[in-house]
C-alpha positions as protocol buffer text, in pm:
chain_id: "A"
residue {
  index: 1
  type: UNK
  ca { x: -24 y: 1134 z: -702 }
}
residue {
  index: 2
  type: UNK
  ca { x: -390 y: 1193 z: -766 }
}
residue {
  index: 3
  type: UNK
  ca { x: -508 y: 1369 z: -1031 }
}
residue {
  index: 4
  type: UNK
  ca { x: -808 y: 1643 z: -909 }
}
residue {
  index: 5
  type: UNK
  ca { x: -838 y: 1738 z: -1242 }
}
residue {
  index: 6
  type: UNK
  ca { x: -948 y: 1417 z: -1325 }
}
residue {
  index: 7
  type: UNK
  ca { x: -1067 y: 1284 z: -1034 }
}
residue {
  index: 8
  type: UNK
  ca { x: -1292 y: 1003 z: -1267 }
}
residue {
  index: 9
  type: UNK
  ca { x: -1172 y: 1048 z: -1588 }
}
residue {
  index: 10
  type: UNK
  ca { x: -1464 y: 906 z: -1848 }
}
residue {
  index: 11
  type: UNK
  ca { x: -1246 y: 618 z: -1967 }
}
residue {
  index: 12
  type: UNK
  ca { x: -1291 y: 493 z: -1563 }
}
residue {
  index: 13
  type: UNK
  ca { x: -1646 y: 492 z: -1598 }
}
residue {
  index: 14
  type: UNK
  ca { x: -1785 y: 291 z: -1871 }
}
residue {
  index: 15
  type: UNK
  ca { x: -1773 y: -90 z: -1751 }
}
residue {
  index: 16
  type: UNK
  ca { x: -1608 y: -367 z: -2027 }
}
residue {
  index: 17
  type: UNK
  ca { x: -1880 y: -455 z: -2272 }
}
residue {
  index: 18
  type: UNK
  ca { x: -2032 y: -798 z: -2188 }
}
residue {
  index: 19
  type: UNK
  ca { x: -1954 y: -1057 z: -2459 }
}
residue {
  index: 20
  type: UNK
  ca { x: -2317 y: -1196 z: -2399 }
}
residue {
  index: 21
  type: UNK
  ca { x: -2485 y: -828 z: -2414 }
}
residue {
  index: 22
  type: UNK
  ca { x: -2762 y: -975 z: -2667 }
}
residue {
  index: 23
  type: UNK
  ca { x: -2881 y: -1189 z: -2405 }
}
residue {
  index: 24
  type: UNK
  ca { x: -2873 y: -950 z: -2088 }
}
residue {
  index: 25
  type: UNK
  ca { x: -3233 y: -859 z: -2206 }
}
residue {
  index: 26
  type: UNK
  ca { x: -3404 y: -1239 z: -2217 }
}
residue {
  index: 27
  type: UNK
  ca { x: -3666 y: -1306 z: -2008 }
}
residue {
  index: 28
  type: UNK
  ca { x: -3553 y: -1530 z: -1651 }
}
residue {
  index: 29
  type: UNK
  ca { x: -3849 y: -1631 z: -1361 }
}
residue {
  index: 30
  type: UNK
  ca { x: -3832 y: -1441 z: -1109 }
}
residue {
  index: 31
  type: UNK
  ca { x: -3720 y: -1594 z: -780 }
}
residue {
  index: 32
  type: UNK
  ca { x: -4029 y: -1650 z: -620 }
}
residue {
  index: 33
  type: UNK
  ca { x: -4212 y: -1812 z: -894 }
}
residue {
  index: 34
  type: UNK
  ca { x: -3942 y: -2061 z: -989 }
}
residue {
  index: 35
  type: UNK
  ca { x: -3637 y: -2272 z: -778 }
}
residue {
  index: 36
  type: UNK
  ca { x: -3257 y: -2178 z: -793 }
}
residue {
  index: 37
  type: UNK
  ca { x: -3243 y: -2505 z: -1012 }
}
residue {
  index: 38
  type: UNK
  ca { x: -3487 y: -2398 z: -1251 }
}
residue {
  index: 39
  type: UNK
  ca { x: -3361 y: -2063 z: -1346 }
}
residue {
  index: 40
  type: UNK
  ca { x: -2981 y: -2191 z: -1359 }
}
residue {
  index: 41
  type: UNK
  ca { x: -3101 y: -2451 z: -1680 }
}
residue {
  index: 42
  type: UNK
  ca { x: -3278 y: -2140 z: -1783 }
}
residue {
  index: 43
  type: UNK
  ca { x: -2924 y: -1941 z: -1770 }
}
residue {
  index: 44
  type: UNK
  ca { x: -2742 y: -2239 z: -1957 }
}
residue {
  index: 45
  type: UNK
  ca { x: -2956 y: -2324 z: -2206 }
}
residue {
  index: 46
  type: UNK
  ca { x: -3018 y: -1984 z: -2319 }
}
residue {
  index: 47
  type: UNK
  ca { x: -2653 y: -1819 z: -2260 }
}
residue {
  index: 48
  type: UNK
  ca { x: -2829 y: -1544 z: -1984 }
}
residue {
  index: 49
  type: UNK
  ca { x: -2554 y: -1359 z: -1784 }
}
residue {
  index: 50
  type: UNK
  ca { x: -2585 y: -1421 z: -1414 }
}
residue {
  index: 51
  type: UNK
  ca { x: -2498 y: -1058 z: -1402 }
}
residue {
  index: 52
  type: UNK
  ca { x: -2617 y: -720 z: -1413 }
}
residue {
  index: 53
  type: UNK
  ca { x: -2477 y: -342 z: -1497 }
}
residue {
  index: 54
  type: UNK
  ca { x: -2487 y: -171 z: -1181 }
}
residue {
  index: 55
  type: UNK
  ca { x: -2478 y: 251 z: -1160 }
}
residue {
  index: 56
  type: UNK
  ca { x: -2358 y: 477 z: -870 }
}
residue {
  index: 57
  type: UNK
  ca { x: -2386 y: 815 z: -914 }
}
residue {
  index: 58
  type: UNK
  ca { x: -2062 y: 1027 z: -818 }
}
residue {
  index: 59
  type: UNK
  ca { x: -2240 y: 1372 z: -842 }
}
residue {
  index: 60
  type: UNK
  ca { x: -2582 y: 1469 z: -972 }
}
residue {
  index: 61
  type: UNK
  ca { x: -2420 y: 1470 z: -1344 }
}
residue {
  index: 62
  type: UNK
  ca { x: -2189 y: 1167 z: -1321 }
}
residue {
  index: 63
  type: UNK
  ca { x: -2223 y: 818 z: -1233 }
}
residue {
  index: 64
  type: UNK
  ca { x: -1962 y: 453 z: -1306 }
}
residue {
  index: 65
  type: UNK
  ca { x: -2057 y: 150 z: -1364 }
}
residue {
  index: 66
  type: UNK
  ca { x: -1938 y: -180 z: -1278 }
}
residue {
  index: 67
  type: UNK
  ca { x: -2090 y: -543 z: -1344 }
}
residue {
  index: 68
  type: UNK
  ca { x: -2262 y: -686 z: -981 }
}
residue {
  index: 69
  type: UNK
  ca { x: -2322 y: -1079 z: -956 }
}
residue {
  index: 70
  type: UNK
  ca { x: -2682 y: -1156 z: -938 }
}
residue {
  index: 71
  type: UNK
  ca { x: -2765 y: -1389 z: -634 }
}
residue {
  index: 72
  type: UNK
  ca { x: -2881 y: -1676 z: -726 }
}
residue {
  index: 73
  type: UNK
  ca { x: -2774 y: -1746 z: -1071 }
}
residue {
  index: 74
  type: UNK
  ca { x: -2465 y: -1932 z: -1174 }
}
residue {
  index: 75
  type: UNK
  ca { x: -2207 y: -1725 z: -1330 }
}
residue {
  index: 76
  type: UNK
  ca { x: -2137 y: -1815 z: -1721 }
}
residue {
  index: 77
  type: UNK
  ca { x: -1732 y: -1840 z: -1823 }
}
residue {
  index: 78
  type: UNK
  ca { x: -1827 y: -1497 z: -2020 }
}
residue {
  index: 79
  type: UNK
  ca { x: -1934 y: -1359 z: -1715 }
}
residue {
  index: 80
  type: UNK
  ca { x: -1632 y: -1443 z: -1515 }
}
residue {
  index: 81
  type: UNK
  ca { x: -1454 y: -1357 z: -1837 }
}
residue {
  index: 82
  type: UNK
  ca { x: -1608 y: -975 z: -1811 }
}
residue {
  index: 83
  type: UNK
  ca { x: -1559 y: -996 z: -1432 }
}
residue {
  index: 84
  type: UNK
  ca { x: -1180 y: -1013 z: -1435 }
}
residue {
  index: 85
  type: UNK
  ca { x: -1094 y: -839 z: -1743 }
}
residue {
  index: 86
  type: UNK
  ca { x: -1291 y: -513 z: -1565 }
}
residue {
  index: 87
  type: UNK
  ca { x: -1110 y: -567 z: -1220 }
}
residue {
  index: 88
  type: UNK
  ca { x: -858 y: -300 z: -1289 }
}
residue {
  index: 89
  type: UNK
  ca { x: -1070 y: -32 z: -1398 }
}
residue {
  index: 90
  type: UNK
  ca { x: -1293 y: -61 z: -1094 }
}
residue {
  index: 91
  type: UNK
  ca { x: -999 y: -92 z: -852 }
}
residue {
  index: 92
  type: UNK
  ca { x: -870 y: 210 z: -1011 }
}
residue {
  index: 93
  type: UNK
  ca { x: -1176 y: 399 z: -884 }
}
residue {
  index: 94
  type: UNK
  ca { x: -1175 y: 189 z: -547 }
}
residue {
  index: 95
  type: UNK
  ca { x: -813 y: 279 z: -487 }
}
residue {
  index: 96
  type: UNK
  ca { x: -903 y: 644 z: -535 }
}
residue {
  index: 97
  type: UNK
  ca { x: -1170 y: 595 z: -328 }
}
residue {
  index: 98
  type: UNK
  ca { x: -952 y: 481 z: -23 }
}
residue {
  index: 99
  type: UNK
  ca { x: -695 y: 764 z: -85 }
}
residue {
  index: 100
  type: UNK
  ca { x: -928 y: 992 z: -51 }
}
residue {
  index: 101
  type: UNK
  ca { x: -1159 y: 897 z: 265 }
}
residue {
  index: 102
  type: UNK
  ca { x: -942 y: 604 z: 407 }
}
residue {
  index: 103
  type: UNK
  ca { x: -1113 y: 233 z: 441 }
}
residue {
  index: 104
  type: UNK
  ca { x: -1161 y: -2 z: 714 }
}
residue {
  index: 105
  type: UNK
  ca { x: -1103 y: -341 z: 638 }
}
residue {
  index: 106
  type: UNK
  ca { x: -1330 y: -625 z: 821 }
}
residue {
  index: 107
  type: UNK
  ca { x: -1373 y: -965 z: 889 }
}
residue {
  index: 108
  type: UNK
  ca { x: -1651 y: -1121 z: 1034 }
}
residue {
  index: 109
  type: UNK
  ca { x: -1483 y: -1137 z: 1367 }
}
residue {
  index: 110
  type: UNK
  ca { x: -1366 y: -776 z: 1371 }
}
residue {
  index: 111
  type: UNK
  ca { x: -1437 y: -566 z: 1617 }
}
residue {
  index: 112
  type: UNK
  ca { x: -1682 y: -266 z: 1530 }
}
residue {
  index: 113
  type: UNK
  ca { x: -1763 y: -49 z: 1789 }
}
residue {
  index: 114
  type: UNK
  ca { x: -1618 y: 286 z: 1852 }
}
residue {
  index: 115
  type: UNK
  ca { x: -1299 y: 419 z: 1638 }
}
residue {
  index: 116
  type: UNK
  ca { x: -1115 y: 257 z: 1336 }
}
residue {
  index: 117
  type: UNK
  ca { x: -839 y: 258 z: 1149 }
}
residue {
  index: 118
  type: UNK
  ca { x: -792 y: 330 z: 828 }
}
residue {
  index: 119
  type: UNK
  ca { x: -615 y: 249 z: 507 }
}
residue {
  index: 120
  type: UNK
  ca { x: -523 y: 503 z: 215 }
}
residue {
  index: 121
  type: UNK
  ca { x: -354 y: 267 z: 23 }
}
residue {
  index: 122
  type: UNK
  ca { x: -559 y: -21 z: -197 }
}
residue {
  index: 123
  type: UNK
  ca { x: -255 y: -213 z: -206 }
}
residue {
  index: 124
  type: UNK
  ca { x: -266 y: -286 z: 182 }
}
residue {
  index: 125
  type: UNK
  ca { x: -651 y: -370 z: 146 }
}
residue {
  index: 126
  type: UNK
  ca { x: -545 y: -650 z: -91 }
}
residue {
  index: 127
  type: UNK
  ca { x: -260 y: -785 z: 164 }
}
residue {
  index: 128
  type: UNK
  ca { x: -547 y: -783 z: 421 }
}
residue {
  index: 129
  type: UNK
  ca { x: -772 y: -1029 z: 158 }
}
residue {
  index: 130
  type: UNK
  ca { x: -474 y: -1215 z: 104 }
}
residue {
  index: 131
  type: UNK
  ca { x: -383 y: -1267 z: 442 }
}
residue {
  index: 132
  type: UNK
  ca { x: -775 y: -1380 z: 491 }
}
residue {
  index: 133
  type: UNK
  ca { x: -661 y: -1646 z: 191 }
}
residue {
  index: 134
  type: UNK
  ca { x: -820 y: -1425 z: -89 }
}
residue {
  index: 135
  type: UNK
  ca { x: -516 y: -1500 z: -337 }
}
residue {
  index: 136
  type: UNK
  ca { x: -742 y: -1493 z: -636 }
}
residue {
  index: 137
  type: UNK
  ca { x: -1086 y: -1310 z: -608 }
}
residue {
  index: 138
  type: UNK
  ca { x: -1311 y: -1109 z: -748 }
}
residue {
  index: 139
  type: UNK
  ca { x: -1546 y: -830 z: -575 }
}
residue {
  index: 140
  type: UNK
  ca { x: -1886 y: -716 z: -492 }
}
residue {
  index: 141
  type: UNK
  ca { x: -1978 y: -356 z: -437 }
}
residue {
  index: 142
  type: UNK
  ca { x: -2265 y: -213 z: -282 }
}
residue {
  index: 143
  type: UNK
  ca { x: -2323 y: 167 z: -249 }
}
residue {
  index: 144
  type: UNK
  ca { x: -2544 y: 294 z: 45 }
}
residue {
  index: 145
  type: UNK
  ca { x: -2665 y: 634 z: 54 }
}
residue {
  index: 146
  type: UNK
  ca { x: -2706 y: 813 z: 352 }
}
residue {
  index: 147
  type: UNK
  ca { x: -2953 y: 659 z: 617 }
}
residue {
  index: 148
  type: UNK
  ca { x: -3101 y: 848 z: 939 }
}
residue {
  index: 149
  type: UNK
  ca { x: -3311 y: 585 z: 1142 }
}
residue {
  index: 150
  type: UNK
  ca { x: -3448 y: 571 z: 1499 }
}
residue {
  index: 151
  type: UNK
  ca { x: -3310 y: 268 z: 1692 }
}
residue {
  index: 152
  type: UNK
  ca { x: -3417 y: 98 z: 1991 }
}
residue {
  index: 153
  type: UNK
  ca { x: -3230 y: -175 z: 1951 }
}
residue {
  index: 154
  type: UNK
  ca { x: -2940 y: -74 z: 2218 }
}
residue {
  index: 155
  type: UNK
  ca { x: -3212 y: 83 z: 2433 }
}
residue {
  index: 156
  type: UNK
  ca { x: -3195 y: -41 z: 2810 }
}
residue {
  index: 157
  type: UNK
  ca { x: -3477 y: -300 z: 2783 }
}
residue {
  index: 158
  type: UNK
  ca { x: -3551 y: -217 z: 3165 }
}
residue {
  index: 159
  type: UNK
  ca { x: -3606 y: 141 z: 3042 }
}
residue {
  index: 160
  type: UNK
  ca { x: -4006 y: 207 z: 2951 }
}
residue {
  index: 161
  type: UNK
  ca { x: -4041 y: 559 z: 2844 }
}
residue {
  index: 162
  type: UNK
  ca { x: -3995 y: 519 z: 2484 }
}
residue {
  index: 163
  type: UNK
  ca { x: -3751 y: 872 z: 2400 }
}
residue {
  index: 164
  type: UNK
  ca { x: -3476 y: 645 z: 2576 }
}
residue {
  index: 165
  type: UNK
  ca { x: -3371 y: 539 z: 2206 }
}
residue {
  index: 166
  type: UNK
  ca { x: -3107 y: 628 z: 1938 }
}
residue {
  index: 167
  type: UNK
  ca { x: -3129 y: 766 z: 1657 }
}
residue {
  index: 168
  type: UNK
  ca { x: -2855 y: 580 z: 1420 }
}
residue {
  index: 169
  type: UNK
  ca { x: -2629 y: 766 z: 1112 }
}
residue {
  index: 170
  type: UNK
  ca { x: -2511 y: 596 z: 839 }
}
residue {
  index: 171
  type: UNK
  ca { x: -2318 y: 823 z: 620 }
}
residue {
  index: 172
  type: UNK
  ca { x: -2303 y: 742 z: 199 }
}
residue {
  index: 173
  type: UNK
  ca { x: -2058 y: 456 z: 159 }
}
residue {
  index: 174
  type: UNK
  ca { x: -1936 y: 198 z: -44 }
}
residue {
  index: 175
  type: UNK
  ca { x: -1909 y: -149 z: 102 }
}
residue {
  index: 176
  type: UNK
  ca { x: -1674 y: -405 z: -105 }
}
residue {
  index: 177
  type: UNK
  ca { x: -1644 y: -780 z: -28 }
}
residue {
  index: 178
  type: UNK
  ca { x: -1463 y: -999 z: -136 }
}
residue {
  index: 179
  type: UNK
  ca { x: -1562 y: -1342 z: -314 }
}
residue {
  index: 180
  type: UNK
  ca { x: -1425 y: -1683 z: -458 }
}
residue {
  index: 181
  type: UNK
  ca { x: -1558 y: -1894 z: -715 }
}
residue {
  index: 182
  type: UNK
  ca { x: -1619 y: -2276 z: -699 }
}
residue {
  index: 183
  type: UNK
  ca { x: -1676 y: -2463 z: -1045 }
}
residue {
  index: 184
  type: UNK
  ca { x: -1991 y: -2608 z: -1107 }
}
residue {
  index: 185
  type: UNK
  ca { x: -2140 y: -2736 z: -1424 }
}
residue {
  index: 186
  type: UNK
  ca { x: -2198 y: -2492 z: -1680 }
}
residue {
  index: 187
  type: UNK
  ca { x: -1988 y: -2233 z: -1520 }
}
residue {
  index: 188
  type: UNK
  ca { x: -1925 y: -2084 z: -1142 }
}
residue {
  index: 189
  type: UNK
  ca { x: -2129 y: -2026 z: -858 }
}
residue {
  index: 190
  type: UNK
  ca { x: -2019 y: -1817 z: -540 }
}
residue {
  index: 191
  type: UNK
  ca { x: -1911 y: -1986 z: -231 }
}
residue {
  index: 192
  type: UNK
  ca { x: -2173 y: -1991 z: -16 }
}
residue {
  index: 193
  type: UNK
  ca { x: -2025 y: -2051 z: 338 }
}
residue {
  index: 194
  type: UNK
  ca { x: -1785 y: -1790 z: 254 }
}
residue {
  index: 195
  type: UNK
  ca { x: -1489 y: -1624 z: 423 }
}
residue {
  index: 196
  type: UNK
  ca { x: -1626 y: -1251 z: 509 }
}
residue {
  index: 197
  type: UNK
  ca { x: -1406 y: -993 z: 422 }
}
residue {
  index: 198
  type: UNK
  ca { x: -1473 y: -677 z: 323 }
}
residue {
  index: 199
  type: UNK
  ca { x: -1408 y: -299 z: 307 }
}
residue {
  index: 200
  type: UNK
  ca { x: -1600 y: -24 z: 388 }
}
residue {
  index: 201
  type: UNK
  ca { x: -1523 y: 327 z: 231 }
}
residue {
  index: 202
  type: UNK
  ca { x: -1685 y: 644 z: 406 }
}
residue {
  index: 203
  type: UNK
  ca { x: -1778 y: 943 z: 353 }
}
residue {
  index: 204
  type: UNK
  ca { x: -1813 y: 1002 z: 777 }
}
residue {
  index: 205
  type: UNK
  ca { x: -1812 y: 810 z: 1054 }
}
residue {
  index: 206
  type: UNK
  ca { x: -2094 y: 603 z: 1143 }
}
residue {
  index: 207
  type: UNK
  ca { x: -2271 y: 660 z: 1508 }
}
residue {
  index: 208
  type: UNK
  ca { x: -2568 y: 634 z: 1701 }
}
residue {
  index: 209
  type: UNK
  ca { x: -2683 y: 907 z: 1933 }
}
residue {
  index: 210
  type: UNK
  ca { x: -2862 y: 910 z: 2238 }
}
residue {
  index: 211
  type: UNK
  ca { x: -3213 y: 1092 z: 2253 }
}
residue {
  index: 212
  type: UNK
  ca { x: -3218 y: 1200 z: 2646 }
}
residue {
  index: 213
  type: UNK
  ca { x: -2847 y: 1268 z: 2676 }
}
residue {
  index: 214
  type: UNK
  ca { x: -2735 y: 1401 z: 2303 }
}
residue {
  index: 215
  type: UNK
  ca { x: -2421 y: 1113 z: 2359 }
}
residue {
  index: 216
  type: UNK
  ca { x: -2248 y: 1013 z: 2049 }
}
residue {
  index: 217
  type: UNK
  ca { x: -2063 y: 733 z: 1972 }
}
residue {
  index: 218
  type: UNK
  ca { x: -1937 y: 544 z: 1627 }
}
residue {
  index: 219
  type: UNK
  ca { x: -2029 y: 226 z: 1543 }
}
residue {
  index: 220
  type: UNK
  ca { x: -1944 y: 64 z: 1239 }
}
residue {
  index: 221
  type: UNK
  ca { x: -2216 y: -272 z: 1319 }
}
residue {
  index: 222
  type: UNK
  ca { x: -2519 y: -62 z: 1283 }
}
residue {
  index: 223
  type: UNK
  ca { x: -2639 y: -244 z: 935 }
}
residue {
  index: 224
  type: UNK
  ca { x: -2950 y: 33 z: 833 }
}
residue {
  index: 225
  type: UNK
  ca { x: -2885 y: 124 z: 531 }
}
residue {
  index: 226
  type: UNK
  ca { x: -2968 y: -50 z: 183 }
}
residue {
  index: 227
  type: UNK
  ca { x: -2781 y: -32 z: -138 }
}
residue {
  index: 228
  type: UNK
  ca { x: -2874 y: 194 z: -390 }
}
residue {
  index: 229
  type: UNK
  ca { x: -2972 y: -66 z: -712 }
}
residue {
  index: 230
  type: UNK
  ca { x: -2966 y: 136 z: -963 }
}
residue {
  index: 231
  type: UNK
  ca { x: -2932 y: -177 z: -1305 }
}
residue {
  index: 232
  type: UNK
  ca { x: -2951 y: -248 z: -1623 }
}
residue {
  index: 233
  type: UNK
  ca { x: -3099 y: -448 z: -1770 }
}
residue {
  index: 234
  type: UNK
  ca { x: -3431 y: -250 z: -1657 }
}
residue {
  index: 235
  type: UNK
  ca { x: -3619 y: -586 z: -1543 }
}
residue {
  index: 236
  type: UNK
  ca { x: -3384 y: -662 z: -1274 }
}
residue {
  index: 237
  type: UNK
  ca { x: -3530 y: -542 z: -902 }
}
């Protein structure tokens, strides 16, 4: 039974402290100005976390945090450490998450056009990774805010007045994926051909709709929206 009293009790919000949190704060090239290679001796000589704090606001006075795997770097054992130690706080606020507004679970194959079904329970989300061969894991979680865009990309090509468009709706919502680790020296690095599958938490349904006609329809594959990257250490864009 959930608690609306204490919907996000403070305890759920404050992430596990990082056992590396002196170094979060050294300097690292940026990505442009130096290869993959370059800043991953960087990370191991110097002990720099290949991850950052992360923020998403719940309300204008309340926000969580969680730790979010930089791409690019290698991940230290302290960050995998930090990464699966704070798994059960942040899937106590996912599973709330999917009681309250239901998620849709995904693979890359899935279908996403028109109505979904959803889960309320976390537990079945985590039979869906399983079943995808996610038996150990951890996850990635990007917020997106609400987006309003104009979209001509499902426009009849044939069609050349230009108000035979969209405009597309993407409701706030939380997108989690999940990811495996391979070893590699000096700690992990995410697999990069990877198995997609994810969850998607919203807030409302996704759709496009028609300028000439005022049609509606959902579509979960509309991909406008960008996550909100609110971080810590301040350096990180």
């Amino acid at each position: 039974m959930i608690d609306f009293d204490s919907f996000l009790p403070e305890e759920l919000t404050i992430a596990l402290k990082h056992p590396l949190e002196q170094n979060l704060d050294l300097p690292i090239p940026d990505p442009q100005s130096a290869s993959v290679e370059d800043i991953r001796e960087i990370q191991r000589r110097d002990r720099i976390p290949g991850v950052v704090k992360r923020f998403i606001f719940w309300d204008a006075d309340t926000f969580w945090e969680y730790w979010w795997c930089v791409p690019g770097r290698i991940l230290l054992p302290e960050d995998v450490q930090v990464l699966t130690g704070d798994r059960s706080r942040v899937e106590s606020i996912i599973a709330k998450l999917i009681w309250l507004f239901g998620g849709f679970c995904f693979t890359k194959d899935s279908h996403r056009n028109g109505e979904q079904l959803p889960v309320h329970d976390w537990q079945d989300v985590l039979q869906f990774a399983q079943q995808q061969g996610f038996e150990s894991y951890l996850l990635d979680i990007d917020f997106m805010p609400l987006t309003i865009k104009r979209d001509s990309r499902h426009s009849n090509p044939s069609e050349k007045n230009i108000d035979a468009s969209y405009i597309a709706v993407e409701p706030a919502h939380w997108h989690i994926e999940f990811l495996q680790l391979i070893p590699t020296m000096g700690g992990f690095e995410l697999q990069e051909q990877k198995t997609v599958c994810s969850c998607q938490i919203w807030s409302g349904k996704p759709f496009l709709k028609h300028v000439p006609s005022g049609i509606s329809s959902v579509r979960y594959d509309l991909w406008i929206a960008r996550p909100m990257n609110i971080t810590q250490p301040s350096w990180f864009k």
